[in-house]
XYZ file of C-alpha atoms in Angstrom:
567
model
C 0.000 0.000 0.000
C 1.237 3.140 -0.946
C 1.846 6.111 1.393
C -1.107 7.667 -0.223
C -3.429 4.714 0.559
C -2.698 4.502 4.033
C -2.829 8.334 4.720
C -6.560 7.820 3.048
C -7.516 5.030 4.744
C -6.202 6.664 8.045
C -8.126 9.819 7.504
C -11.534 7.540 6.472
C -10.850 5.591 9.811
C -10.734 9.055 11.645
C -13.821 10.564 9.717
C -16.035 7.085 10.844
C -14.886 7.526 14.150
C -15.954 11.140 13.966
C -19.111 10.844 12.751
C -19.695 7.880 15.634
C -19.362 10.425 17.917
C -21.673 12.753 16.760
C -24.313 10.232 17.134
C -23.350 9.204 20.184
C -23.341 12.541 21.478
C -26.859 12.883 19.986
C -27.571 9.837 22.308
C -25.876 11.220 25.274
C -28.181 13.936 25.268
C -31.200 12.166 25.712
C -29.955 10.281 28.357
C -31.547 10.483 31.505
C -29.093 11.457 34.798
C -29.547 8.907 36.791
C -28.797 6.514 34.081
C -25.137 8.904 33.413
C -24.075 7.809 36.923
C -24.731 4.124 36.402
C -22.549 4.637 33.243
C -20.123 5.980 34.932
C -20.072 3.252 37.827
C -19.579 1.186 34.668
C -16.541 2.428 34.402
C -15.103 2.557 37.617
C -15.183 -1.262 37.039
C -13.820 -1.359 34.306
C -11.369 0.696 35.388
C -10.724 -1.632 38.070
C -10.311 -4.803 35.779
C -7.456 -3.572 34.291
C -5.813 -1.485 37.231
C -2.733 -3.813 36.882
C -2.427 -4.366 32.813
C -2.633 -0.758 33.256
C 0.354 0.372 35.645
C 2.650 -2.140 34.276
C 1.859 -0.955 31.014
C 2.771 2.551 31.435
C 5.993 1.726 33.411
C 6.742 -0.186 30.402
C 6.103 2.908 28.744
C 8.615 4.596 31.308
C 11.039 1.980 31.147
C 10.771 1.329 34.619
C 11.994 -1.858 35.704
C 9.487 -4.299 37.530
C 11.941 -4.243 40.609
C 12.217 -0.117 40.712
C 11.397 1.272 43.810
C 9.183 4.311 42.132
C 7.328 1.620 40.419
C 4.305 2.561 42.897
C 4.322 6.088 41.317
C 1.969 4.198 38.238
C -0.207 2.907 40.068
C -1.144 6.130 41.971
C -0.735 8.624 38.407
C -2.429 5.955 36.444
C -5.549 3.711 37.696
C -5.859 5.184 41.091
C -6.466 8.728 39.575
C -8.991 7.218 37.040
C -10.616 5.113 39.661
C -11.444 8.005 42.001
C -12.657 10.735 39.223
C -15.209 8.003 37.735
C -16.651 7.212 41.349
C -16.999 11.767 42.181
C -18.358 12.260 38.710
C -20.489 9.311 39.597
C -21.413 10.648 42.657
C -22.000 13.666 41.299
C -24.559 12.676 38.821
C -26.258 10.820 41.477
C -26.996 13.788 43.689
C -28.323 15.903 40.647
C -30.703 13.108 39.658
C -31.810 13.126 43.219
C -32.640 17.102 42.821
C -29.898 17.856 45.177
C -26.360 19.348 44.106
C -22.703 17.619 43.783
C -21.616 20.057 46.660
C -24.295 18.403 49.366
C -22.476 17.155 52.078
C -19.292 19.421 51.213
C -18.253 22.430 53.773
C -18.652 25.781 52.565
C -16.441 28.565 54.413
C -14.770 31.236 53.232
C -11.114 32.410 52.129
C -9.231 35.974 52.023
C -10.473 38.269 49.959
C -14.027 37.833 50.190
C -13.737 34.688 48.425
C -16.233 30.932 48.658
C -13.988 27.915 49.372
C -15.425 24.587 48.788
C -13.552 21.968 51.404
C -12.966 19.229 48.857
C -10.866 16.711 51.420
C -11.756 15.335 53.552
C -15.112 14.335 52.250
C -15.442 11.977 54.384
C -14.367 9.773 57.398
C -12.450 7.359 55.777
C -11.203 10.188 53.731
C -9.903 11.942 57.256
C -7.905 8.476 57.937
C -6.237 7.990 54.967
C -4.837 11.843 54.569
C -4.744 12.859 58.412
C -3.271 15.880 58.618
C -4.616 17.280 54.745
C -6.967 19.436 53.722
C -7.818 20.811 49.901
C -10.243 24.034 49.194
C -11.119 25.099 45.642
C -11.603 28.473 46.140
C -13.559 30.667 44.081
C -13.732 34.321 42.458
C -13.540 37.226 44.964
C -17.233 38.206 45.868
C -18.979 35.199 44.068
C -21.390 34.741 46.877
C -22.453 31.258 48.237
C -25.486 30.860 46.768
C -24.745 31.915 43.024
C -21.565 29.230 44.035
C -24.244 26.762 45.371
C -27.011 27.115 42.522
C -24.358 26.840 39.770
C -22.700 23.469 40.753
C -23.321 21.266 38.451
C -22.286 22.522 35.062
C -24.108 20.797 31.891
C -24.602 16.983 33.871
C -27.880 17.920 34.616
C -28.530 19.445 31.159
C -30.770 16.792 29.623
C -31.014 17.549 25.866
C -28.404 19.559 25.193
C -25.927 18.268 22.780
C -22.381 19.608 23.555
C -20.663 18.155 20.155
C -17.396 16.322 19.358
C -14.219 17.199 21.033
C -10.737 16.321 20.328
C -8.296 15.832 23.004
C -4.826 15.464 22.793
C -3.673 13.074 25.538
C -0.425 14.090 27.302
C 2.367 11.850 27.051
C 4.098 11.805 30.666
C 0.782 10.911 33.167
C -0.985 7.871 32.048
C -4.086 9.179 33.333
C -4.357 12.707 32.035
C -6.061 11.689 28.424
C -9.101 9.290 30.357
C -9.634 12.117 32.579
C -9.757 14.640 30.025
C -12.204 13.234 28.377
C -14.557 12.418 31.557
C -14.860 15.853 32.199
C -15.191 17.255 28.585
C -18.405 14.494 28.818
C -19.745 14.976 32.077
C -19.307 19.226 32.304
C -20.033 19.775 28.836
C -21.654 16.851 27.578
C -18.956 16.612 24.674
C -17.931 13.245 22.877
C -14.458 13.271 22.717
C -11.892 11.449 20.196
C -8.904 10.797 22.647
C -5.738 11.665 19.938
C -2.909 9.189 22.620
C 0.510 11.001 22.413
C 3.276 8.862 21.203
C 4.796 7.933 24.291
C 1.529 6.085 25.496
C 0.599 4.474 22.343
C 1.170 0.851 23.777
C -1.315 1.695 25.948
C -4.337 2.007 23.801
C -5.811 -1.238 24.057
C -5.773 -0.876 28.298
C -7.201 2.116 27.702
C -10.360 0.646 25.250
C -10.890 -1.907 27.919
C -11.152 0.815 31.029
C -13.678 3.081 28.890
C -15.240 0.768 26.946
C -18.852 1.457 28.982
C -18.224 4.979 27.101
C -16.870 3.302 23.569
C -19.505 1.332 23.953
C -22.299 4.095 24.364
C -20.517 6.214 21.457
C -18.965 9.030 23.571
C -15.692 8.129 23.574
C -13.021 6.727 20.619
C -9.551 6.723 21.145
C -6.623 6.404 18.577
C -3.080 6.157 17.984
C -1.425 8.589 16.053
C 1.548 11.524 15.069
C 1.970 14.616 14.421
C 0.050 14.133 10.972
C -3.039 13.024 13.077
C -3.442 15.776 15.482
C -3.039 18.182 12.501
C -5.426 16.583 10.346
C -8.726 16.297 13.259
C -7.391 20.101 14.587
C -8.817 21.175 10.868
C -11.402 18.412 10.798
C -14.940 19.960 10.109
C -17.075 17.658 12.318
C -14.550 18.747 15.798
C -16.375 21.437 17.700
C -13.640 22.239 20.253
C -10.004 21.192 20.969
C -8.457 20.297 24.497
C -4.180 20.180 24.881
C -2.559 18.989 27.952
C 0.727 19.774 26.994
C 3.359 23.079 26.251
C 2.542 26.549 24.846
C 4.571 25.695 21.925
C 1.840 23.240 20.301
C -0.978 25.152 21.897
C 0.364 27.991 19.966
C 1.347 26.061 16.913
C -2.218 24.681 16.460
C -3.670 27.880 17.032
C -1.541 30.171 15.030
C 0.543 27.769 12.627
C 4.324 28.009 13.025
C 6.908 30.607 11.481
C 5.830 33.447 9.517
C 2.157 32.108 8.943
C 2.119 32.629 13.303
C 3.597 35.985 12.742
C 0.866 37.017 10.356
C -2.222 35.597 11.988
C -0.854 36.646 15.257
C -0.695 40.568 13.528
C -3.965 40.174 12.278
C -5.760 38.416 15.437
C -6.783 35.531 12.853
C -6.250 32.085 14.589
C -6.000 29.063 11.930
C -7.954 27.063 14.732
C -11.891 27.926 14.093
C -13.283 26.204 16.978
C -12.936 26.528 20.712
C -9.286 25.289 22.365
C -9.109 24.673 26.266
C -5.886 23.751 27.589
C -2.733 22.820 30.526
C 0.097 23.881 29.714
C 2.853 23.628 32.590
C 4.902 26.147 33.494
C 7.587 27.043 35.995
C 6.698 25.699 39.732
C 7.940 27.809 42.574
C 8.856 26.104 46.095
C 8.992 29.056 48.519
C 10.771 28.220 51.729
C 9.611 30.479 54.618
C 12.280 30.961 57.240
C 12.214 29.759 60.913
C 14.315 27.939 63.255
C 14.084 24.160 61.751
C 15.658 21.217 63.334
C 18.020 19.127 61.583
C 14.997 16.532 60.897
C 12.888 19.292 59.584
C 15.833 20.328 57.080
C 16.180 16.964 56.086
C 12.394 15.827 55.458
C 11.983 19.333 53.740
C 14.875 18.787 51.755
C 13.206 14.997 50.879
C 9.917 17.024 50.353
C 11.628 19.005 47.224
C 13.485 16.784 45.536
C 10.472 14.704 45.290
C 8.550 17.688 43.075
C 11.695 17.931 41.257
C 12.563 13.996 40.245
C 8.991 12.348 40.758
C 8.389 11.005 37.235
C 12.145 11.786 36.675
C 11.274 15.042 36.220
C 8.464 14.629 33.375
C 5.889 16.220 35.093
C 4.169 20.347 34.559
C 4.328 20.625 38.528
C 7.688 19.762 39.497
C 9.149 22.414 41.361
C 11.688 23.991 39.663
C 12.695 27.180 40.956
C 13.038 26.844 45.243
C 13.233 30.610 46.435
C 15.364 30.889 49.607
C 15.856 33.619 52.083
C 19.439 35.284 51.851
C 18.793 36.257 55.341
C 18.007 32.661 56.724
C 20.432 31.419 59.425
C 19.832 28.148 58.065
C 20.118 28.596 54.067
C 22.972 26.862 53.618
C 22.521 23.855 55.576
C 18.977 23.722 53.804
C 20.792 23.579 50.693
C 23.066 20.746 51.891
C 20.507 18.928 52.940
C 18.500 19.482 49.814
C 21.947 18.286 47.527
C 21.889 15.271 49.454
C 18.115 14.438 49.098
C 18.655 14.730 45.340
C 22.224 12.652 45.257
C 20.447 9.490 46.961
C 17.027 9.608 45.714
C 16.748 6.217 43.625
C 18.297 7.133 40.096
C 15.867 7.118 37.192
C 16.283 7.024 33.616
C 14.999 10.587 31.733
C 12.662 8.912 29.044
C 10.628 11.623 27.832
C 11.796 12.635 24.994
C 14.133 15.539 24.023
C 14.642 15.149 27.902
C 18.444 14.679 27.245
C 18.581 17.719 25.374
C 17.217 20.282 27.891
C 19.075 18.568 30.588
C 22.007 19.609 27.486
C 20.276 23.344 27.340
C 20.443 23.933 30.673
C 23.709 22.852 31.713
C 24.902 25.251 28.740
C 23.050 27.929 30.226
C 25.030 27.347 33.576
C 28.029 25.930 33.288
C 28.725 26.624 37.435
C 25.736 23.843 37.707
C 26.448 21.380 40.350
C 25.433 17.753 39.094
C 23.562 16.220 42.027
C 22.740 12.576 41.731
C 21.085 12.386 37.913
C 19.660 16.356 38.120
C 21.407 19.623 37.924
C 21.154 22.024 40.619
C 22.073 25.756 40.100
C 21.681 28.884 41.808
C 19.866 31.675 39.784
C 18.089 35.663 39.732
C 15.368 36.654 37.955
C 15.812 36.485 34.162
C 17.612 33.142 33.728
C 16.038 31.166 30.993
C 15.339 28.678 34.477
C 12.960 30.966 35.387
C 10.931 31.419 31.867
C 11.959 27.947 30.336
C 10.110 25.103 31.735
C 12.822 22.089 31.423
C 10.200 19.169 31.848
C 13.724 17.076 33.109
C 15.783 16.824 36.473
C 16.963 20.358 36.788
C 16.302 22.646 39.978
C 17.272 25.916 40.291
C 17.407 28.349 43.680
C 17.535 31.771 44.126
C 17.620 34.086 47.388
C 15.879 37.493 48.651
C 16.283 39.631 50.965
C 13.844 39.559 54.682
C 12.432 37.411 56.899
C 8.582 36.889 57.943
C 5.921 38.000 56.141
C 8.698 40.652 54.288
C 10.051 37.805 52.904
C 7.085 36.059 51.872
C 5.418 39.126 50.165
C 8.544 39.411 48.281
C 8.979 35.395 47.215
C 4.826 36.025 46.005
C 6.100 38.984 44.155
C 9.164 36.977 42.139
C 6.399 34.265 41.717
C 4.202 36.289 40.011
C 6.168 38.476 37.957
C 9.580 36.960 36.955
C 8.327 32.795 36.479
C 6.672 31.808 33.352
C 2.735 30.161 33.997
C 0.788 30.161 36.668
C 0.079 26.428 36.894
C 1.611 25.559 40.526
C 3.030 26.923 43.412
C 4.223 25.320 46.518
C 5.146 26.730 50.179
C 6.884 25.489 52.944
C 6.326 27.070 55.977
C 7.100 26.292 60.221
C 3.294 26.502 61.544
C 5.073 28.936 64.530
C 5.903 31.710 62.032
C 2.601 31.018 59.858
C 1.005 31.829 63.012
C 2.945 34.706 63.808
C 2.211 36.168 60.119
C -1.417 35.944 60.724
C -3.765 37.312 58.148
C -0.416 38.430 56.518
C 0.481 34.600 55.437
C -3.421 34.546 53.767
C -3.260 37.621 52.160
C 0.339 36.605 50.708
C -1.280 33.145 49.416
C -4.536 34.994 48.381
C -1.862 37.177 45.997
C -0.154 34.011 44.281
C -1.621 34.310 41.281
C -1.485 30.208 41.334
C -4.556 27.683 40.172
C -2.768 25.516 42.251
C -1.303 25.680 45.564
C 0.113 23.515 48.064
C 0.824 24.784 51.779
C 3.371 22.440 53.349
C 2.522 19.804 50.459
C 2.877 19.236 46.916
C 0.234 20.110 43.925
C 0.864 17.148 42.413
C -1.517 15.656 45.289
C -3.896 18.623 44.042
C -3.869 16.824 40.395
C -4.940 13.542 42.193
C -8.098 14.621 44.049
C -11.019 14.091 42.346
C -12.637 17.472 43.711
C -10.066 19.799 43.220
C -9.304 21.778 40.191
C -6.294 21.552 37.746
C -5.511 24.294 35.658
C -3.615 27.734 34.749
C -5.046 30.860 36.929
C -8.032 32.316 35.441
C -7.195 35.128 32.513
C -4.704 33.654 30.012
C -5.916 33.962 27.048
C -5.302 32.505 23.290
C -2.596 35.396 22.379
C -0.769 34.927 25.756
C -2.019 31.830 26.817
C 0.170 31.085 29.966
C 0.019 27.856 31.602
C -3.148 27.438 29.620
C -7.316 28.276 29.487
C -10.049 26.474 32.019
C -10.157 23.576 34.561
C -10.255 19.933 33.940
C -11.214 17.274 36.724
C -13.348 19.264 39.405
C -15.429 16.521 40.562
C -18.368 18.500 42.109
C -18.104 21.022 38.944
C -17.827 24.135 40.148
C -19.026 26.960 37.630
C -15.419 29.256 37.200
C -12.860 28.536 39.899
C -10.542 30.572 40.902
C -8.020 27.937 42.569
C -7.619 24.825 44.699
C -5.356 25.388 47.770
C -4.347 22.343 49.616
C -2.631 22.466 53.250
C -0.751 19.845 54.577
C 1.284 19.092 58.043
C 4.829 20.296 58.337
C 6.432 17.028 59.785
C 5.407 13.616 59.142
C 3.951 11.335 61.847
C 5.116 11.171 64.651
C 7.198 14.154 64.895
C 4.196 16.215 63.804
C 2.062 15.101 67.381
C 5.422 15.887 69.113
C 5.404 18.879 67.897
C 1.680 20.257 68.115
C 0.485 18.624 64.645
C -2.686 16.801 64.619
C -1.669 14.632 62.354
C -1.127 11.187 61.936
C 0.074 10.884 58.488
C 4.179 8.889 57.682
C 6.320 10.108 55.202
C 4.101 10.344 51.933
C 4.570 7.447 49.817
C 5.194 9.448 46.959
C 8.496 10.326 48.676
C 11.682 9.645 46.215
C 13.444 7.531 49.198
C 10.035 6.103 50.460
C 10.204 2.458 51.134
C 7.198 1.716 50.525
C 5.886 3.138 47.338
C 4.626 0.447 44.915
C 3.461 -1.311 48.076
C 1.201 1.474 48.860
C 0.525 2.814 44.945
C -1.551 -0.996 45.144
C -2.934 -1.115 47.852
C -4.209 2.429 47.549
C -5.988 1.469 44.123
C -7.261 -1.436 45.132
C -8.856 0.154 48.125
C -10.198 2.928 44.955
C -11.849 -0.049 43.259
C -14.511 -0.875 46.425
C -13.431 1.501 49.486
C -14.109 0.414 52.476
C -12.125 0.029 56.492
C -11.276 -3.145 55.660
C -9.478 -2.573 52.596
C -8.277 0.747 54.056
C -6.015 -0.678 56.678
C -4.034 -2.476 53.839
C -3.406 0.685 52.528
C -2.666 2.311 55.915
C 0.191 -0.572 56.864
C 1.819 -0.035 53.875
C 2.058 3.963 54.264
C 3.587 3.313 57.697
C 6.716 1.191 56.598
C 7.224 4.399 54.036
């Protein structure tokens, strides 16, 4: 067959599978609510069938060895994420088709700034056992009241009739959940069809992922292929997609919307996007880790230190939220043993291979753009200022850089929000580390300085990767990129309890891990998290943890609990 054949037959194959869709989403939107939710139970089980096919698989992907100690790291990125969106969008269908709302049950308070906040974890008991210690708000828009927040929950679920179209999605190539749960909320906020474009890295995953949805392939909402750069460019242009979603970099965002080279330059000029349909998008960006300073013990340094190279090498480095810029206090006592303790954190974390590709090369790039770079374990580790391409390029590969201001207290912090905001590319992710003594002593001035990170992520003594995880928390860029200057990208995916416009999700976690934390005032009761680099215990607790996902319950929560502990 000729090259001209099989680019005909691959564009019929796409055009059936189009026009599939649009029936099915014809079908969708006659579907009753109630009957939604059962779907999606459907494919929670489905889901749960293949939970193992499925992290081996992608580890394959990885090249991760069967014997790696981040093996775990698949399990939780992979099924356990898919597992616990289909069961809250499941949930959340249920309540509608009751007449009641996805937020019954949740907390509403309130957050600086005369702002809603929605407490997404815990939901529940068993919820308050397994992350002791955690908490996650999705905060919205300053002076949104309750109500409007209340009576708009819900999106387009509970639109019955309303035909929301064909999508196209282009999956992301370094989480092996990101494309499934792309397309669950393209289906359950807008009632969209989607055709699932896998990126190249995941491609030997496409038959796990036709068994997990296959309730949804099955009703006509859902079609997922294989397929390069020839692909995406072909259904971008294709007349029957309605809208576009990219998890992925500004460069292809920019390159479907404007075209490339002087084409860009000229439609750019002209405000004349080649894209005529609707894009939504996640784009990365750089992550900040601000370190507040106080008087830390030696184990604090240490676990702190453990705490960022983790955002840094989790997913060696392949991930839109690794921290990548930590911003120090020149006028910390302890700065320097911080950073000693932070070089050996990233010298003994288990070595992993850099698979993504052009990985190598930016690893290359950035090691040319500081040649004083110390090499710590597999990663680079530099210091910086504001203007080094660390600081606008996002290098998606083992590098961290620091940097250092000037102040202590709430000084300090105002000025680390200020460098956040104004001298790192995207607004994606930010994460702070902070000694609850001086939070406390800040006050309302540590609220108001995380009110002012212009963030749609944040994590308080935690990680946002752990905000990508939940099921009712938000993921996206900060609300007002747009497609000229489009950031860390445009709208919110996941958001379980679909909340109309969110601002942000802010989660807060302890400072020290169990037990020091209760020696130390902490209510919490939470080990070392098992997404640690030099946890013991991850792929031990990665299983566990999805196989309590598939049918929660105490019993199969303890499991999950004895493996955290030997973390």
């Amino acid at each position: 067959m000729s090259v001209t054949d099989t680019q005909a037959t691959m564009e019929s194959d796409l055009d059936r599978a189009v026009e599939e869709l649009k029936v099915g989403a014809e079908r969708w939107a006659q579907l009753p609510v109630a009957d939604r939710g059962a779907l999606f139970r459907r494919v929670h089980a489905a889901i749960a069938d293949v939970a193992e096919e499925w992290a081996t698989t992608a580890a394959e992907a990885k090249h991760i060895a069967p014997s790696a100690p981040y093996l775990g790291e698949e399990w939780m990125t992979g099924p356990y994420g898919a597992l616990e969106s289909a069961a809250t969008y499941a949930r959340s269908y249920e309540a509608l088709a009751a007449g009641g709302s996805p937020l019954d049950g949740l907390d509403v308070g309130t957050a600086p700034g005369e702002r809603v906040a929605v407490r997404v974890l815990p939901r529940s008991a068993q919820e308050w056992v397994l992350f002791n210690g955690f908490q996650a708000e999705v905060w919205m828009a300053p002076g949104v009241p309750e109500r409007q927040v209340r009576d708009e929950a819900g999106l387009r679920a509970g639109a019955v009739g309303e035909y929301g179209g064909v999508g196209l999605v282009l999956g992301a190539g370094n989480i092996s959940s990101i494309a499934p749960l792309d397309a669950f909320y393209e289906l359950v906020a807008h009632n969209r069809a989607s055709l699932v474009k896998l990126n190249p890295t995941f491609g030997g995953l496409l038959g796990v992922y036709r068994r997990a949805l296959a309730p949804l392939i099955e009703a006509g909402v859902v079609r997922i292929v294989n397929g390069d750069a020839a692909v995406g460019g072909y259904l971008t242009r294709h007349s029957g997609i309605d809208k576009v979603h990219i998890t992925g970099s500004a460069v292809t965002h920019d390159a479907i919307v404007w075209g490339t080279g002087e084409e860009a330059e000229r439609r750019r000029a002209e405000n004349d996007p080649r894209l005529g349909v609707p894009i939504t998008s996640e784009l990365g960006g750089v992550a900040p880790v601000i370190v507040v300073p106080g008087r830390w013990s030696a184990a604090d340094l240490r676990f702190q230190a453990e705490h960022v190279a983790t955002m840094r090498l989790h997913n060696a480095g392949h991930n839109c939220v690794a921290g990548q810029v930590v911003v120090l206090s020149a006028d910390w006592a302890q700065k320097d043993a911080f950073l000693a303790e932070l070089r050996r954190a990233l010298a003994t974390t288990p070595a992993r291979d850099t698979w993504y590709p052009g990985a190598d090369a930016k690893v290359a790039r950035a090691a040319e753009a500081h040649p004083d770079a110390e090499h710590a374990g597999a990663g680079l580790l530099t210091e910086v200022a504001a203007g080094d391409p660390a600081c606008t390029d996002e290098y998606f590969a083992p590098v961290l850089a620091w940097t250092q201001l000037p102040g202590q207290g709430a000084e300090f912090l105002s000025a680390a929000v200020s460098f956040a905001n104004d001298s790192l590319s995207g607004t994606l992710g930010a994460n702070v580390l902070v000694r609850p003594q001086e939070r406390r002593a800040m006050g309302d001035a540590f609220d108001d300085a995380i009110a002012d990170l212009r963030y749609g992520n944040i994590a308080i003594n935690a990680w946002t990767g752990m905000s990508f995880l939940l099921p009712g928390a938000t993921w996206g860029a900060f609300p007002g990129h747009t497609l000229a200057d489009v950031g860390s990208g445009v709208d919110v995916v996941h958001n379980g309890h679909l909340l109309d416009r969110p601002e942000r999700t802010v989660v807060t976690g302890p400072f020290r891990a169990f037990p020091r934390s209760v020696l130390h005032g902490e209510l919490s009761l939470f080990p070392k998290p098992p997404w640690f680099g030099s946890s013991r215990s991850v792929t031990d607790t990665g299983r566990q943890l999805t196989r309590y996902a598939t049918a929660p319950s105490w019993g199969r929560l303890v499991p999950v609990l004895l493996a955290a502990f030997r973390s």
